[in-house]
Short mmCIF file of C-alpha atoms and ligand atoms in Angstrom, two decimals:
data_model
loop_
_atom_site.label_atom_id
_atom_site.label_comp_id
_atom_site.label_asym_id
_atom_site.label_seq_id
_atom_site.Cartn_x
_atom_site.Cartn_y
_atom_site.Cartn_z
CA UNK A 1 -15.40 62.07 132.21
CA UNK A 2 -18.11 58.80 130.94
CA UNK A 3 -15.77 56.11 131.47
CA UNK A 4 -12.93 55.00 133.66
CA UNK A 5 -11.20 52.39 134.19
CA UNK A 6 -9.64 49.76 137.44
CA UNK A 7 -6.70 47.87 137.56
CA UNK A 8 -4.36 46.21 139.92
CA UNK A 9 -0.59 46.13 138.99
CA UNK A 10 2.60 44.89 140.62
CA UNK A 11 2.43 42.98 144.17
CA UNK A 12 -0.83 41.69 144.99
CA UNK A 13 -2.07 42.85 148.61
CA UNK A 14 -4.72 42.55 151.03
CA UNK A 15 -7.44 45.41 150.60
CA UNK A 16 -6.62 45.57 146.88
CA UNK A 17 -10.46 43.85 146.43
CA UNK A 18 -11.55 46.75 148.87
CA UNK A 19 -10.31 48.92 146.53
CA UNK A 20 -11.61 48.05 143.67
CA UNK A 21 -15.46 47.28 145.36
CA UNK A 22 -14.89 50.92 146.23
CA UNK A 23 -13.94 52.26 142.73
CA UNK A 24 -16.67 50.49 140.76
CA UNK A 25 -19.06 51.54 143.34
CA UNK A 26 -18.16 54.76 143.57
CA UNK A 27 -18.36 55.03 140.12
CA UNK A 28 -21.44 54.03 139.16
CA UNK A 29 -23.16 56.17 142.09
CA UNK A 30 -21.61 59.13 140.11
CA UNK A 31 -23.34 58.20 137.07
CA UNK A 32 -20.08 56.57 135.48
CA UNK A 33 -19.53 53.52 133.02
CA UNK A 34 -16.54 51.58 134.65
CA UNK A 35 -14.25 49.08 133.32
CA UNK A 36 -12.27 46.28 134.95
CA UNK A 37 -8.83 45.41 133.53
CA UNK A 38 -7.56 42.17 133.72
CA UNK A 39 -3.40 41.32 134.96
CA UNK A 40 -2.52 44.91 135.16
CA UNK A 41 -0.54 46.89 132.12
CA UNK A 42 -0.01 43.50 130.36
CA UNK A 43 -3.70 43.06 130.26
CA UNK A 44 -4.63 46.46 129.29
CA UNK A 45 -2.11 45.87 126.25
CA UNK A 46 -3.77 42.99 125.72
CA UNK A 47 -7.58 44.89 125.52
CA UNK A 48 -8.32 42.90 128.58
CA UNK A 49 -11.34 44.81 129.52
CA UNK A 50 -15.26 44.48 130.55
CA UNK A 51 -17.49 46.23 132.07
CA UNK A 52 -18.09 46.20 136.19
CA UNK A 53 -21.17 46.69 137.69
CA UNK A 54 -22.12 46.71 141.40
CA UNK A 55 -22.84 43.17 141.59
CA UNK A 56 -19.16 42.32 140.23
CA UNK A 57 -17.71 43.89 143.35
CA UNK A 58 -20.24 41.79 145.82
CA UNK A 59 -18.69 39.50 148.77
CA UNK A 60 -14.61 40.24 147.32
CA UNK A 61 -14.37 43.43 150.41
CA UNK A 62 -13.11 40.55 153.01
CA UNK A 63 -11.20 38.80 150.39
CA UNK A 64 -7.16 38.88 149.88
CA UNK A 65 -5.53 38.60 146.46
CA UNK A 66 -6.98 40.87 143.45
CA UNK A 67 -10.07 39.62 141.33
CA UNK A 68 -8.75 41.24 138.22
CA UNK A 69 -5.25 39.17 138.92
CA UNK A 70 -2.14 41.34 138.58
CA UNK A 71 0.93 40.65 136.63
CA UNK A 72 4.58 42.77 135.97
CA UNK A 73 4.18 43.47 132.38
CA UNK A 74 7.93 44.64 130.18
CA UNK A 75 6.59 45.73 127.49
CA UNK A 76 4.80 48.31 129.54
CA UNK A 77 8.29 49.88 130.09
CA UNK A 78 8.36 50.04 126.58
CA UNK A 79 7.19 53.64 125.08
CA UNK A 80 5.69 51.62 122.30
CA UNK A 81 3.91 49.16 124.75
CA UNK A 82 2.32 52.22 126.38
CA UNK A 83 1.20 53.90 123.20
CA UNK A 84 -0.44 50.45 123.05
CA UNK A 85 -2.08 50.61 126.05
CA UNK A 86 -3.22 54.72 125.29
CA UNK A 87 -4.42 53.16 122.11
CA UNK A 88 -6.71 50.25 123.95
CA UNK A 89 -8.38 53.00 126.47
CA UNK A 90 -8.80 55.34 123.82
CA UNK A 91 -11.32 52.22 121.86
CA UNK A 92 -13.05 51.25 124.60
CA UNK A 93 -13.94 55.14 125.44
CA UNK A 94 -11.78 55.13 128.23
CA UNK A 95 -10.88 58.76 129.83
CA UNK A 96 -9.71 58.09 133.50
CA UNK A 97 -7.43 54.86 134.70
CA UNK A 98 -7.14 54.06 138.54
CA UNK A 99 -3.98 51.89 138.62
CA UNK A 100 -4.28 49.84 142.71
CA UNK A 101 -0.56 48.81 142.89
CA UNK A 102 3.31 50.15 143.90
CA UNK A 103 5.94 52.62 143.00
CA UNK A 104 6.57 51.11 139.96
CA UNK A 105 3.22 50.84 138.76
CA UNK A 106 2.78 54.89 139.27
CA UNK A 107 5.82 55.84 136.85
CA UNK A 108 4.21 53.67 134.53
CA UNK A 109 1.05 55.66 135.34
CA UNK A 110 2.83 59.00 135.39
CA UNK A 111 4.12 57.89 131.96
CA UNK A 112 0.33 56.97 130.72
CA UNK A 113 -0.83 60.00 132.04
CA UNK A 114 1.42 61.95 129.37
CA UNK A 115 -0.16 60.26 126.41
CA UNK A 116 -3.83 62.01 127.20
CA UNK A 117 -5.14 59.54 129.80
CA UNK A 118 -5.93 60.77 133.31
CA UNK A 119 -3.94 58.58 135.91
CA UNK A 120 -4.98 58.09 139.67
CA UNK A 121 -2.90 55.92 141.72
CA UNK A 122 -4.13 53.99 144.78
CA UNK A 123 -0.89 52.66 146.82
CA UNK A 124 -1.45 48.79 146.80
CA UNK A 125 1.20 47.29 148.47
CA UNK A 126 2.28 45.51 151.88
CA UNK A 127 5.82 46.64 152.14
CA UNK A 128 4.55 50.56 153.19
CA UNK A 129 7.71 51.94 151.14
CA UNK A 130 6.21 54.60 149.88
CA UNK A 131 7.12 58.22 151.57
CA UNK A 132 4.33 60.65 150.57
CA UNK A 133 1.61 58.11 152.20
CA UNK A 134 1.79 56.75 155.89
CA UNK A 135 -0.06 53.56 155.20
CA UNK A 136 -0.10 51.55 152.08
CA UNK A 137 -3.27 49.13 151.34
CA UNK A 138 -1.98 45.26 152.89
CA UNK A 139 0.50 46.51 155.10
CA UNK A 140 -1.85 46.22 158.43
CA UNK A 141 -3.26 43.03 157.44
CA UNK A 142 0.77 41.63 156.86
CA UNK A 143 1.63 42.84 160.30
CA UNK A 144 -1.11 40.51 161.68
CA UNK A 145 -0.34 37.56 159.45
CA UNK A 146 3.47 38.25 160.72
CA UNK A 147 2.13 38.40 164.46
CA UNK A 148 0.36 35.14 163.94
CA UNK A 149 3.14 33.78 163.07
CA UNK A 150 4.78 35.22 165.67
CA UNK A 151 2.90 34.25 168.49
CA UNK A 152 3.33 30.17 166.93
CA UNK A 153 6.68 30.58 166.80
CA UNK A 154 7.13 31.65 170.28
CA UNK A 155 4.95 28.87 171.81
CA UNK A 156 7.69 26.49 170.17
CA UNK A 157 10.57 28.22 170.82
CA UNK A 158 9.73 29.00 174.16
CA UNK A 159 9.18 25.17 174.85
CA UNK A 160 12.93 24.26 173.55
CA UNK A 161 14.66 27.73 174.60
CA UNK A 162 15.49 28.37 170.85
CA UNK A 163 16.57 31.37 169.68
CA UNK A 164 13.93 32.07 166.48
CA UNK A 165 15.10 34.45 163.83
CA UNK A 166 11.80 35.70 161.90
CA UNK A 167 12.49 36.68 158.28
CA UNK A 168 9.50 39.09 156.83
CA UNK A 169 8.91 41.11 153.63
CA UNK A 170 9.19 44.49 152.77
CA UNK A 171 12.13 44.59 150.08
CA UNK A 172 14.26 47.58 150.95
CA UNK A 173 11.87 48.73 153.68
CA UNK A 174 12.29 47.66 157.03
CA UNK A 175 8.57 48.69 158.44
CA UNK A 176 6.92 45.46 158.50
CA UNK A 177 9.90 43.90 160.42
CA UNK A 178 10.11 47.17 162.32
CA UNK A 179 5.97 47.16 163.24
CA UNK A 180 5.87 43.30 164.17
CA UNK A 181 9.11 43.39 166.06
CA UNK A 182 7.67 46.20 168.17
CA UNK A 183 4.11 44.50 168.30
CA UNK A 184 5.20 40.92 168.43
CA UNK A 185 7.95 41.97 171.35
CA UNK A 186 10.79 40.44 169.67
CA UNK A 187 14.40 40.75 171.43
CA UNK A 188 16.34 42.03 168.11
CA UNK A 189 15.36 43.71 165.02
CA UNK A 190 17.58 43.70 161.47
CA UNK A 191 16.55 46.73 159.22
CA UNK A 192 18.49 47.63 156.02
CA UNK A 193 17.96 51.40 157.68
CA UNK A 194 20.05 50.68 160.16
CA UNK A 195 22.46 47.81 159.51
CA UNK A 196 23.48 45.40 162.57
CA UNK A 197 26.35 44.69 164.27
CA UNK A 198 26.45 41.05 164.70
CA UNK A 199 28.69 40.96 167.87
CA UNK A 200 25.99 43.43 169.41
CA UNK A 201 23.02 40.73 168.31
CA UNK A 202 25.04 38.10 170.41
CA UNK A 203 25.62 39.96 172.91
CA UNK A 204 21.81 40.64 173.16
CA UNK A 205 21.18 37.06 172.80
CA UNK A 206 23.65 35.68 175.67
CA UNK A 207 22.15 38.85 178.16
CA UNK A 208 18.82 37.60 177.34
CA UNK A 209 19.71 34.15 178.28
CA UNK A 210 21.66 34.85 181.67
CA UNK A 211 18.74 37.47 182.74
CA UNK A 212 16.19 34.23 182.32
CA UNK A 213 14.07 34.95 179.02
CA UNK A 214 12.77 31.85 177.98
CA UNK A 215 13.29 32.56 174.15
CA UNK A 216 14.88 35.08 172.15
CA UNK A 217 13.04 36.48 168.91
CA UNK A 218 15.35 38.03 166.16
CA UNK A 219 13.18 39.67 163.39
CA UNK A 220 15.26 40.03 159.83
CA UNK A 221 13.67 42.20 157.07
CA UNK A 222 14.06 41.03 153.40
CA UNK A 223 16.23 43.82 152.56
CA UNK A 224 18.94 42.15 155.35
CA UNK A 225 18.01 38.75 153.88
CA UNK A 226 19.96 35.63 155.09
CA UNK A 227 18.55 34.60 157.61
CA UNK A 228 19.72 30.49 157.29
CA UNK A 229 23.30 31.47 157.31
CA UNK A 230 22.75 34.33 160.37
CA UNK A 231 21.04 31.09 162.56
CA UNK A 232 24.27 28.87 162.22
CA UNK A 233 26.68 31.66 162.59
CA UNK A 234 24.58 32.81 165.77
CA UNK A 235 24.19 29.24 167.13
CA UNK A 236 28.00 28.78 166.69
CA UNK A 237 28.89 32.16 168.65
CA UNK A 238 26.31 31.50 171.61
CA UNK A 239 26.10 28.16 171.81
CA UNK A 240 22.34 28.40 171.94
CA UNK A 241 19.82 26.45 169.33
CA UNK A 242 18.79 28.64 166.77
CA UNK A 243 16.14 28.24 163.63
CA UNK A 244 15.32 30.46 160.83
CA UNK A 245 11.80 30.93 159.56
CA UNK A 246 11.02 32.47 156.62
CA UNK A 247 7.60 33.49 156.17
CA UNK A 248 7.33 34.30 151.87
CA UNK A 249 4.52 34.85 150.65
CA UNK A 250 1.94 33.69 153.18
CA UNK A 251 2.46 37.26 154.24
CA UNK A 252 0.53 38.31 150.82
CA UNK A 253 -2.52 36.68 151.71
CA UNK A 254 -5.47 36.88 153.38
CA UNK A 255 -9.18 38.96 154.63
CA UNK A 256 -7.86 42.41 155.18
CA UNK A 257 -7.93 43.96 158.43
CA UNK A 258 -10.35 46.62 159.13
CA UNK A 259 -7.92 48.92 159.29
CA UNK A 260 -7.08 47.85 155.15
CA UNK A 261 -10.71 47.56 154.36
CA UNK A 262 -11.37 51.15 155.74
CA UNK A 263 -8.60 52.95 154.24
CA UNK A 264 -9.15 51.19 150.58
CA UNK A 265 -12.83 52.44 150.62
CA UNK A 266 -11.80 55.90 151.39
CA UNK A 267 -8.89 55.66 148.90
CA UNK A 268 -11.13 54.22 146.63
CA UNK A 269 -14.03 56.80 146.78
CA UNK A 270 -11.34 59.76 146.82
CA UNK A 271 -9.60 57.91 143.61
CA UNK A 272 -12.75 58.57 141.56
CA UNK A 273 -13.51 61.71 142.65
CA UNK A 274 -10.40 63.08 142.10
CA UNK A 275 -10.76 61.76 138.17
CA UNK A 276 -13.78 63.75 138.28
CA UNK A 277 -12.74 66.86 139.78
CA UNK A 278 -10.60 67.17 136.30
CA UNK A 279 -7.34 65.90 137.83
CA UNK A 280 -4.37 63.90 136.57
CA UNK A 281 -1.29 62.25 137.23
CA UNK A 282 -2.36 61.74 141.05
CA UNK A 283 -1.74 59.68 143.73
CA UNK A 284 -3.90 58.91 146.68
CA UNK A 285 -2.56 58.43 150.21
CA UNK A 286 -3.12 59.24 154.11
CA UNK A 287 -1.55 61.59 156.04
CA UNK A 288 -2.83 62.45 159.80
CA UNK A 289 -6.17 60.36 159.17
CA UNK A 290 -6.89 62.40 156.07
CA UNK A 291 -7.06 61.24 152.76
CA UNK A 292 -4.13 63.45 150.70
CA UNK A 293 -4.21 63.23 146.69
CA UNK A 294 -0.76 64.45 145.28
CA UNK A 295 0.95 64.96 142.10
CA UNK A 296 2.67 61.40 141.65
CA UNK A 297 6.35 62.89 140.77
CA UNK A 298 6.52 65.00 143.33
CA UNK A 299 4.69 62.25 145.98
CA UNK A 300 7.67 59.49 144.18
CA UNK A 301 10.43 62.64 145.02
CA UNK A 302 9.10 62.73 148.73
CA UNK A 303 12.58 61.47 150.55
CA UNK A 304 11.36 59.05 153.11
CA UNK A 305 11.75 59.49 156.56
CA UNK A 306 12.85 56.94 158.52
CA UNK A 307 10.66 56.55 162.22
CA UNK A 308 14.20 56.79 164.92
CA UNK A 309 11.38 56.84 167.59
CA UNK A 310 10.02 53.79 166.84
CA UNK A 311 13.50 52.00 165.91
CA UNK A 312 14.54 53.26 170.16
CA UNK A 313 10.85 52.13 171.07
CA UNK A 314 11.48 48.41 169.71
CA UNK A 315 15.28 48.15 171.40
CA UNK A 316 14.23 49.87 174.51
CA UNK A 317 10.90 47.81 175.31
CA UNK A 318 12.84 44.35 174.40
CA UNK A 319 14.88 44.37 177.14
P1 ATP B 1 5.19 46.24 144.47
O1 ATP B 1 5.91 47.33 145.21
O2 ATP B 1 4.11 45.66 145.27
O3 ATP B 1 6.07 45.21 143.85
P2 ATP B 1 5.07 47.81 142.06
O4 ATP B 1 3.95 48.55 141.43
O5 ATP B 1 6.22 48.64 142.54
O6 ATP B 1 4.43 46.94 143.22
P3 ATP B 1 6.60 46.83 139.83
O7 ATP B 1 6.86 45.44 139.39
O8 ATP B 1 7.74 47.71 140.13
O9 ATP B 1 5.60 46.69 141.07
O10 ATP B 1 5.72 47.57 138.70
C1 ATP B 1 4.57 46.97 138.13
C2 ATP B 1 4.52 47.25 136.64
O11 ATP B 1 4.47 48.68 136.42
C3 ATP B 1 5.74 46.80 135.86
O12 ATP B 1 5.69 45.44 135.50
C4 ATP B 1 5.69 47.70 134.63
O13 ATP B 1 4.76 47.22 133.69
C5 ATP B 1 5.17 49.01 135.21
N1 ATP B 1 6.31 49.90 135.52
C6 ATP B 1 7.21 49.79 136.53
N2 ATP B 1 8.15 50.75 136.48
C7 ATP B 1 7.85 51.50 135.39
C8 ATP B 1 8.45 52.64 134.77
N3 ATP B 1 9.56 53.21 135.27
N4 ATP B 1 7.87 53.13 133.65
C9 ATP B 1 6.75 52.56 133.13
N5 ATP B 1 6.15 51.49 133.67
C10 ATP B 1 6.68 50.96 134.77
#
């Protein structure tokens, strides 16, 4: 292994910098040439490549967003369009490819990996919907941003007696509405994992009120979605003012946490070494504080396991 390669694919995420500061670093210290690759597979199709060295990396560890951009690229899906990509690497002398990014960007690593390139995978996104890992890169710093938001929200609401229904991120994952509910102490929380009654949220709603709480926080994860409509139906039923916020994509920004900038610079370091202990097809993650590396079908097979403990910590502690 001379050369290898960084890119960032998919969802961009807080710590996905941290990453890639890590990678090139790590890189060079081990006597490697390392190449950045712009907007993800589309840009590696594209021969969007230079080299990195360490002063490329400098002052990006506390910064959100990607330097190398990141983009969702069809033609990747293509077998063609990834014979393509082979083909690029394969010019520029390139033997290993870290791909920073998602579920989806891993198959299309896994896939890469087939054609003769060896494939590392760092988990890059905020949604934490990946099974084999117990963190994802961005999904710490989210669960502040959401909290932020949380605590603004409350001042408000609080002042007017509102009910507030919070929607957050996480496509078909209900972590980050399950971590901020339970961190932001909101009254309700709407997962797809477990559905909701909406007599029950109410219910929860008018007990809050008669037993004096002030204001009544309703979390909604993306994969529930509609959280406009929910407000009027609730307001109708209760009787009590309700608004829906919907915090998009301000929940993709931002400096990283230190928790996010830690665990990208260990990803990042094991990434590379991994590539050099002869391995392919891999994905990095954390399991018990350690830093795991697995085969990336059998990490994408790993059923997930939904937390019931922390789903009875969040009802139990918001009443
Ligand atoms: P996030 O979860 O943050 O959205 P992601 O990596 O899951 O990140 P996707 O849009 O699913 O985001 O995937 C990013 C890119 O990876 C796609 O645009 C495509 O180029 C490639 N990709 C996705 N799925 C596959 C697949 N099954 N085979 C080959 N390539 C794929």
């Amino acid at each position: 292994m001379k050369t290898i390669a960084v890119l960032t694919s998919g969802g961009d995420a807080p710590g996905m910098n941290a990453a890639i500061r890590a990678v090139v670093r790590t890189a060079i210290d081990k006597g490697l040439r390392v190449m950045g690759v712009k907007r993800g597979y589309s840009g590696l199709i594209n021969g969007e490549l230079f080299e990195m060295k360490k002063g490329d990396v400098s002052d990006i560890l506390q910064r959100g967003g990607t330097i190398l951009r990141t983009a969702r690229c069809a033609e990747f899906l293509t077998e063609e369009g990834r014979k393509k990509a082979a083909g690029v690497l394969k010019v520029f002398g390139v033997d290993g490819l870290v791909v920073i990014g998602g579920n989806g960007s891993f198959m299309g690593a896994q896939k890469l990996s087939k054609l003769g390139v060896s494939t590392v995978g760092i988990p890059g996104t905020i949604d934490n919907d990946l099974s084999y890992t117990e963190y994802t890169l961005g999904f710490d710093t989210t669960l502040n941003t959401v909290l932020d938001a949380i605590n603004k929200l409350k001042d408000t609401s609080t002042s007017h007696e509102r009910v507030s229904i919070v929607e957050v991120m996480g496509r078909d994952c209900g972590d980050i509405a399950l971590y901020s509910a339970i961190a932001g102490g909101a009254e309700s929380v709407l997962i797809p994992e477990k559905g909701f009654d909406f007599d029950e949220l109410c219910k929860t709603v008018l007990e809050g009120k008669l037993s004096g709480k002030m204001h009544n926080l309703i979390i909604v994860a993306e994969g529930i979605g509609g959280s406009q409509e929910l407000a009027q139906r609730v307001e109708e039923v209760t009787g009590i003012e309700t608004r829906a916020t919907i915090l998009g994509h301000i929940q993709r920004g931002g400096s990283p946490s230190s928790f996010d900038r830690m665990l990208a610079s260990r990803m990042g370091v094991r990434a590379v070494e991994v590539l050099l202990e002869g391995k392919t097809s891999r994905v990095i993650g954390i399991r018990e504080n350690r830093i795991t590396d697995d085969d990336i079908d059998e990490a994408l097979a790993m059923p997930r396991e939904f937390d019931d403990k922390l789903f009875e910590i969040a009802q139990m502690l918001s009443r």
